[in-house]
CSV table of N, CA and C in Angstrom, one decimal:
chain,number,residue,atom,x,y,z
A,1,MET,N,74.9,13.6,96.8
A,1,MET,CA,76.0,14.5,96.5
A,1,MET,C,75.9,15.0,95.0
A,2,SER,N,76.0,16.3,94.8
A,2,SER,CA,75.9,16.8,93.5
A,2,SER,C,77.3,17.2,92.9
A,3,SER,N,77.3,17.4,91.6
A,3,SER,CA,78.6,17.8,91.0
A,3,SER,C,79.0,19.1,91.5
A,4,LYS,N,80.3,19.3,91.5
A,4,LYS,CA,80.8,20.7,91.9
A,4,LYS,C,80.6,21.7,90.8
A,5,PHE,N,80.2,21.3,89.6
A,5,PHE,CA,79.9,22.2,88.6
A,5,PHE,C,78.4,22.4,88.4
A,6,LYS,N,77.6,21.8,89.2
A,6,LYS,CA,76.1,21.8,89.1
A,6,LYS,C,75.6,23.3,89.1
A,7,GLY,N,76.1,24.1,90.1
A,7,GLY,CA,75.7,25.5,90.2
A,7,GLY,C,76.0,26.3,88.9
A,8,LEU,N,77.2,26.0,88.4
A,8,LEU,CA,77.6,26.7,87.1
A,8,LEU,C,76.7,26.3,86.0
A,9,LEU,N,76.4,25.0,85.9
A,9,LEU,CA,75.6,24.5,84.8
A,9,LEU,C,74.2,25.1,84.9
A,10,ASP,N,73.6,25.2,86.1
A,10,ASP,CA,72.3,25.8,86.3
A,10,ASP,C,72.3,27.2,85.9
A,11,ALA,N,73.4,28.0,86.3
A,11,ALA,CA,73.4,29.4,85.9
A,11,ALA,C,73.4,29.6,84.4
A,12,VAL,N,74.2,28.8,83.7
A,12,VAL,CA,74.3,28.9,82.3
A,12,VAL,C,72.9,28.6,81.6
A,13,LYS,N,72.2,27.6,82.2
A,13,LYS,CA,70.9,27.2,81.6
A,13,LYS,C,69.8,28.1,82.1
A,14,GLY,N,70.1,29.0,83.0
A,14,GLY,CA,69.1,29.9,83.5
A,14,GLY,C,68.2,29.3,84.5
A,15,ARG,N,68.6,28.3,85.2
A,15,ARG,CA,67.7,27.7,86.2
A,15,ARG,C,68.2,28.2,87.6
A,16,GLU,N,67.3,28.1,88.5
A,16,GLU,CA,67.6,28.4,89.9
A,16,GLU,C,68.5,27.2,90.4
A,17,PRO,N,69.5,27.5,91.1
A,17,PRO,CA,70.4,26.5,91.6
A,17,PRO,C,69.6,25.7,92.7
A,18,GLU,N,69.7,24.4,92.6
A,18,GLU,CA,69.1,23.5,93.6
A,18,GLU,C,69.8,23.6,94.9
A,19,PRO,N,69.0,23.7,96.0
A,19,PRO,CA,69.7,23.7,97.3
A,19,PRO,C,70.3,22.4,97.6
A,20,GLU,N,71.5,22.4,98.2
A,20,GLU,CA,72.2,21.2,98.5
A,20,GLU,C,71.6,20.6,99.8
A,21,PRO,N,71.4,19.3,99.9
A,21,PRO,CA,71.0,18.7,101.1
A,21,PRO,C,72.0,18.9,102.2
A,22,GLU,N,71.5,19.1,103.4
A,22,GLU,CA,72.4,19.3,104.5
A,22,GLU,C,73.1,17.9,104.9
A,23,GLN,N,74.3,17.9,105.0
A,23,GLN,CA,75.0,16.7,105.4
A,23,GLN,C,75.1,16.7,106.9
A,24,PRO,N,75.0,15.5,107.5
A,24,PRO,CA,75.2,15.4,108.9
A,24,PRO,C,76.5,15.9,109.4
A,25,SER,N,76.5,16.6,110.5
A,25,SER,CA,77.8,17.2,110.9
A,25,SER,C,78.8,16.2,111.4
A,26,GLN,N,80.0,16.5,111.2
A,26,GLN,CA,81.1,15.6,111.6
A,26,GLN,C,81.2,15.6,113.1
A,27,GLU,N,82.1,14.8,113.7
A,27,GLU,CA,82.3,14.8,115.1
A,27,GLU,C,82.8,16.2,115.5
A,28,PRO,N,82.3,16.7,116.6
A,28,PRO,CA,82.8,18.0,117.1
A,28,PRO,C,84.2,18.0,117.4
A,29,LYS,N,84.9,19.0,117.1
A,29,LYS,CA,86.4,19.1,117.4
A,29,LYS,C,86.6,19.3,118.9
A,30,THR,N,87.5,18.6,119.4
A,30,THR,CA,87.9,18.7,120.8
A,30,THR,C,88.9,19.8,120.9
A,31,GLN,N,89.0,20.3,122.1
A,31,GLN,CA,90.0,21.3,122.4
A,31,GLN,C,91.4,20.7,122.2
A,32,LEU,N,92.3,21.4,121.5
A,32,LEU,CA,93.6,21.0,121.3
A,32,LEU,C,94.5,21.6,122.3
A,33,SER,N,95.6,20.9,122.6
A,33,SER,CA,96.5,21.5,123.5
A,33,SER,C,97.3,22.5,122.8
A,34,GLU,N,98.0,23.4,123.5
A,34,GLU,CA,98.8,24.5,122.8
A,34,GLU,C,99.9,23.9,121.9
A,35,ALA,N,100.5,22.7,122.3
A,35,ALA,CA,101.5,22.1,121.5
A,35,ALA,C,100.9,21.6,120.2
A,36,GLN,N,99.7,21.0,120.2
A,36,GLN,CA,99.1,20.5,119.0
A,36,GLN,C,98.7,21.7,118.1
A,37,GLN,N,98.2,22.8,118.7
A,37,GLN,CA,97.9,23.9,117.9
A,37,GLN,C,99.1,24.5,117.2
A,38,SER,N,100.2,24.6,117.9
A,38,SER,CA,101.4,25.2,117.3
A,38,SER,C,101.9,24.3,116.2
A,39,LEU,N,101.8,23.0,116.3
A,39,LEU,CA,102.2,22.0,115.3
A,39,LEU,C,101.3,22.2,114.0
A,40,GLU,N,100.0,22.4,114.2
A,40,GLU,CA,99.1,22.6,113.1
A,40,GLU,C,99.4,23.9,112.4
A,41,LEU,N,99.8,24.9,113.0
A,41,LEU,CA,100.1,26.2,112.4
A,41,LEU,C,101.4,26.3,111.6
A,42,GLN,N,102.3,25.4,112.0
A,42,GLN,CA,103.6,25.4,111.3
A,42,GLN,C,103.4,24.7,109.9
A,43,PRO,N,104.0,25.3,108.9
A,43,PRO,CA,103.9,24.7,107.6
A,43,PRO,C,104.8,23.4,107.5
A,44,GLU,N,104.2,22.5,106.8
A,44,GLU,CA,105.0,21.2,106.7
A,44,GLU,C,106.2,21.4,105.7
A,45,THR,N,107.3,20.9,106.1
A,45,THR,CA,108.4,21.0,105.2
A,45,THR,C,108.6,19.6,104.6
A,46,VAL,N,108.7,19.6,103.3
A,46,VAL,CA,108.9,18.3,102.6
A,46,VAL,C,110.3,18.2,102.2
A,47,ALA,N,110.9,17.1,102.7
A,47,ALA,CA,112.3,16.8,102.3
A,47,ALA,C,112.4,16.2,100.9
A,48,GLU,N,113.1,16.8,100.0
A,48,GLU,CA,113.2,16.3,98.7
A,48,GLU,C,114.3,15.2,98.7
A,49,PRO,N,114.0,14.0,98.1
A,49,PRO,CA,115.0,13.0,98.0
A,49,PRO,C,116.2,13.5,97.1
A,50,GLN,N,117.4,13.3,97.6
A,50,GLN,CA,118.6,13.8,97.0
A,50,GLN,C,119.1,12.9,95.9
A,51,SER,N,119.1,11.6,96.1
A,51,SER,CA,119.7,10.7,95.2
A,51,SER,C,118.8,9.7,94.6
A,52,GLU,N,117.5,10.1,94.5
A,52,GLU,CA,116.5,9.2,94.0
A,52,GLU,C,116.6,9.2,92.4
A,53,ALA,N,116.6,8.0,91.9
A,53,ALA,CA,116.7,7.9,90.4
A,53,ALA,C,115.5,8.6,89.7
A,54,LYS,N,115.7,9.3,88.7
A,54,LYS,CA,114.7,9.9,88.0
A,54,LYS,C,114.0,8.9,87.1
A,55,ARG,N,112.7,9.1,86.9
A,55,ARG,CA,111.9,8.2,86.1
A,55,ARG,C,111.9,8.8,84.7
A,56,GLY,N,111.6,7.9,83.7
A,56,GLY,CA,111.5,8.3,82.3
A,56,GLY,C,112.8,8.2,81.6
A,57,ARG,N,112.8,8.9,80.5
A,57,ARG,CA,114.0,8.8,79.6
A,57,ARG,C,115.1,9.7,80.1
A,58,PRO,N,116.4,9.2,79.9
A,58,PRO,CA,117.5,10.1,80.3
A,58,PRO,C,117.6,11.3,79.4
A,59,LYS,N,118.3,12.3,79.8
A,59,LYS,CA,118.4,13.6,79.0
A,59,LYS,C,119.1,13.2,77.7
A,60,GLY,N,118.5,13.7,76.6
A,60,GLY,CA,119.1,13.4,75.3
A,60,GLY,C,120.1,14.5,74.9
A,61,LYS,N,120.8,14.2,73.8
A,61,LYS,CA,121.8,15.2,73.3
A,61,LYS,C,121.1,16.5,72.8
A,62,ARG,N,119.9,16.4,72.3
A,62,ARG,CA,119.2,17.6,71.8
A,62,ARG,C,119.0,18.6,73.0
A,63,SER,N,118.7,18.1,74.2
A,63,SER,CA,118.5,19.1,75.3
A,63,SER,C,119.7,19.3,76.1
A,64,ASP,N,120.9,18.7,75.7
A,64,ASP,CA,122.1,18.9,76.4
A,64,ASP,C,122.9,20.1,75.8
A,65,SER,N,123.2,21.1,76.6
A,65,SER,CA,123.8,22.3,76.1
A,65,SER,C,125.3,22.0,75.6
A,66,ASN,N,125.9,20.9,75.9
A,66,ASN,CA,127.2,20.6,75.5
A,66,ASN,C,127.3,20.0,74.1
A,67,TYR,N,126.1,19.8,73.5
A,67,TYR,CA,126.0,19.3,72.1
A,67,TYR,C,125.4,20.3,71.2
A,68,GLU,N,125.8,20.3,70.0
A,68,GLU,CA,125.3,21.1,68.9
A,68,GLU,C,125.0,20.3,67.7
A,69,GLN,N,123.8,20.4,67.1
A,69,GLN,CA,123.5,19.7,65.9
A,69,GLN,C,124.1,20.4,64.7
A,70,VAL,N,124.8,19.6,63.9
A,70,VAL,CA,125.4,20.1,62.7
A,70,VAL,C,125.0,19.2,61.6
A,71,THR,N,125.2,19.8,60.4
A,71,THR,CA,124.9,19.0,59.1
A,71,THR,C,126.2,18.9,58.3
A,72,ALA,N,126.4,17.7,57.8
A,72,ALA,CA,127.5,17.5,56.9
A,72,ALA,C,127.0,16.6,55.8
A,73,TYR,N,127.6,16.9,54.6
A,73,TYR,CA,127.2,16.1,53.4
A,73,TYR,C,128.3,15.0,53.2
A,74,ILE,N,127.9,13.7,53.3
A,74,ILE,CA,128.8,12.6,53.0
A,74,ILE,C,128.1,11.8,51.9
A,75,ARG,N,128.9,11.0,51.2
A,75,ARG,CA,128.3,10.1,50.2
A,75,ARG,C,127.4,9.1,50.8
A,76,LYS,N,126.3,8.7,50.1
A,76,LYS,CA,125.3,7.8,50.5
A,76,LYS,C,125.9,6.4,50.8
A,77,ASP,N,126.8,6.0,49.9
A,77,ASP,CA,127.4,4.6,50.1
A,77,ASP,C,128.3,4.6,51.4
A,78,THR,N,129.0,5.7,51.7
A,78,THR,CA,129.8,5.8,52.9
A,78,THR,C,128.8,5.7,54.1
A,79,HIS,N,127.8,6.5,54.1
A,79,HIS,CA,126.8,6.5,55.2
A,79,HIS,C,126.2,5.1,55.4
A,80,THR,N,125.8,4.4,54.3
A,80,THR,CA,125.2,3.1,54.4
A,80,THR,C,126.2,2.1,55.0
A,81,ALA,N,127.5,2.2,54.5
A,81,ALA,CA,128.5,1.2,55.0
A,81,ALA,C,128.8,1.5,56.5
A,82,VAL,N,128.8,2.7,56.9
A,82,VAL,CA,129.1,3.0,58.3
A,82,VAL,C,127.9,2.5,59.2
A,83,LYS,N,126.7,2.7,58.7
A,83,LYS,CA,125.5,2.2,59.5
A,83,LYS,C,125.5,0.7,59.6
A,84,ILE,N,125.9,0.0,58.6
A,84,ILE,CA,126.0,-1.4,58.6
A,84,ILE,C,127.1,-1.9,59.7
A,85,GLU,N,128.2,-1.2,59.6
A,85,GLU,CA,129.3,-1.6,60.6
A,85,GLU,C,128.9,-1.3,62.0
A,86,LEU,N,128.2,-0.2,62.2
A,86,LEU,CA,127.7,0.1,63.6
A,86,LEU,C,126.7,-0.9,64.1
A,87,LEU,N,125.8,-1.3,63.1
A,87,LEU,CA,124.8,-2.4,63.5
A,87,LEU,C,125.5,-3.7,63.8
A,88,LYS,N,126.6,-4.0,63.1
A,88,LYS,CA,127.4,-5.2,63.4
A,88,LYS,C,128.0,-5.1,64.8
A,89,GLU,N,128.5,-4.0,65.1
A,89,GLU,CA,129.1,-3.7,66.4
A,89,GLU,C,128.1,-3.9,67.5
A,90,SER,N,126.9,-3.4,67.3
A,90,SER,CA,125.8,-3.5,68.3
A,90,SER,C,125.4,-4.9,68.6
A,91,GLN,N,125.5,-5.7,67.5
A,91,GLN,CA,125.2,-7.2,67.7
A,91,GLN,C,126.2,-7.9,68.6
A,92,ASN,N,127.4,-7.3,68.6
A,92,ASN,CA,128.5,-7.9,69.4
A,92,ASN,C,128.5,-7.2,70.8
A,93,GLY,N,127.5,-6.4,71.1
A,93,GLY,CA,127.5,-5.8,72.4
A,93,GLY,C,128.2,-4.5,72.5
A,94,GLN,N,128.7,-3.9,71.4
A,94,GLN,CA,129.4,-2.6,71.5
A,94,GLN,C,128.5,-1.6,70.8
A,95,LYS,N,127.4,-1.2,71.5
A,95,LYS,CA,126.5,-0.2,70.9
A,95,LYS,C,127.1,1.2,70.9
A,96,ARG,N,127.2,1.8,69.7
A,96,ARG,CA,127.8,3.1,69.5
A,96,ARG,C,126.9,3.8,68.4
A,97,GLU,N,126.6,5.0,68.7
A,97,GLU,CA,125.8,5.8,67.8
A,97,GLU,C,126.7,6.5,66.7
A,98,PHE,N,126.1,6.8,65.6
A,98,PHE,CA,126.8,7.5,64.5
A,98,PHE,C,127.4,8.8,65.0
A,99,SER,N,126.7,9.5,65.8
A,99,SER,CA,127.3,10.8,66.3
A,99,SER,C,128.5,10.6,67.2
A,100,GLU,N,128.5,9.5,68.0
A,100,GLU,CA,129.6,9.1,68.9
A,100,GLU,C,130.8,8.8,68.0
A,101,LEU,N,130.6,8.1,66.9
A,101,LEU,CA,131.7,7.8,66.0
A,101,LEU,C,132.3,9.0,65.4
A,102,ILE,N,131.5,9.9,65.0
A,102,ILE,CA,131.9,11.2,64.4
A,102,ILE,C,132.7,12.0,65.4
A,103,GLN,N,132.2,12.0,66.7
A,103,GLN,CA,132.9,12.8,67.8
A,103,GLN,C,134.3,12.2,68.0
A,104,GLU,N,134.4,10.9,68.0
A,104,GLU,CA,135.7,10.2,68.3
A,104,GLU,C,136.7,10.6,67.1
A,105,LEU,N,136.2,10.5,65.9
A,105,LEU,CA,137.0,10.8,64.8
A,105,LEU,C,137.5,12.3,64.7
A,106,LEU,N,136.6,13.2,65.1
A,106,LEU,CA,136.9,14.6,65.1
A,106,LEU,C,137.9,14.9,66.3
A,107,ASP,N,137.7,14.2,67.4
A,107,ASP,CA,138.6,14.4,68.5
A,107,ASP,C,140.0,13.9,68.2
A,108,GLU,N,140.1,12.8,67.5
A,108,GLU,CA,141.4,12.3,67.0
A,108,GLU,C,142.1,13.2,66.0
A,109,TRP,N,141.3,13.8,65.1
A,109,TRP,CA,141.8,14.7,64.2
A,109,TRP,C,142.4,16.0,64.8
A,110,LEU,N,141.6,16.5,65.9
A,110,LEU,CA,142.1,17.6,66.6
A,110,LEU,C,143.4,17.3,67.3
A,111,LYS,N,143.5,16.1,67.9
A,111,LYS,CA,144.8,15.8,68.6
A,111,LYS,C,145.9,15.7,67.7
A,112,SER,N,145.7,15.2,66.5
A,112,SER,CA,146.8,15.1,65.5
A,112,SER,C,147.2,16.5,65.0
A,113,ARG,N,146.4,17.5,65.2
A,113,ARG,CA,146.8,18.8,64.7
A,113,ARG,C,147.5,19.6,65.7
A,114,SER,N,147.6,19.2,67.0
A,114,SER,CA,148.2,20.0,68.0
A,114,SER,C,149.5,19.4,68.4
């Protein structure tokens, strides 16, 4: 058995392509009934699983159109203290991201304004 790229390689190198050895023929096909022939001619339909869990990482905020990345300047000591408190919370089983905290605080601020 030769490589499927052997002919291409021979052409590039300027060689005559080597003839491929004849392979013994497979079993002769038998006559198929009309029902079998019609089944073979019909394209297979693949049912897509509807509620199969997706593999890999879940969709992140960056690729979620409901989120927008913004920049805000806060003092370094405030940012450090907030990160420390969030880490303490995560050790107690209450994992919350910095952006989630900001979202909650902004939502509360908006509620107080209406």
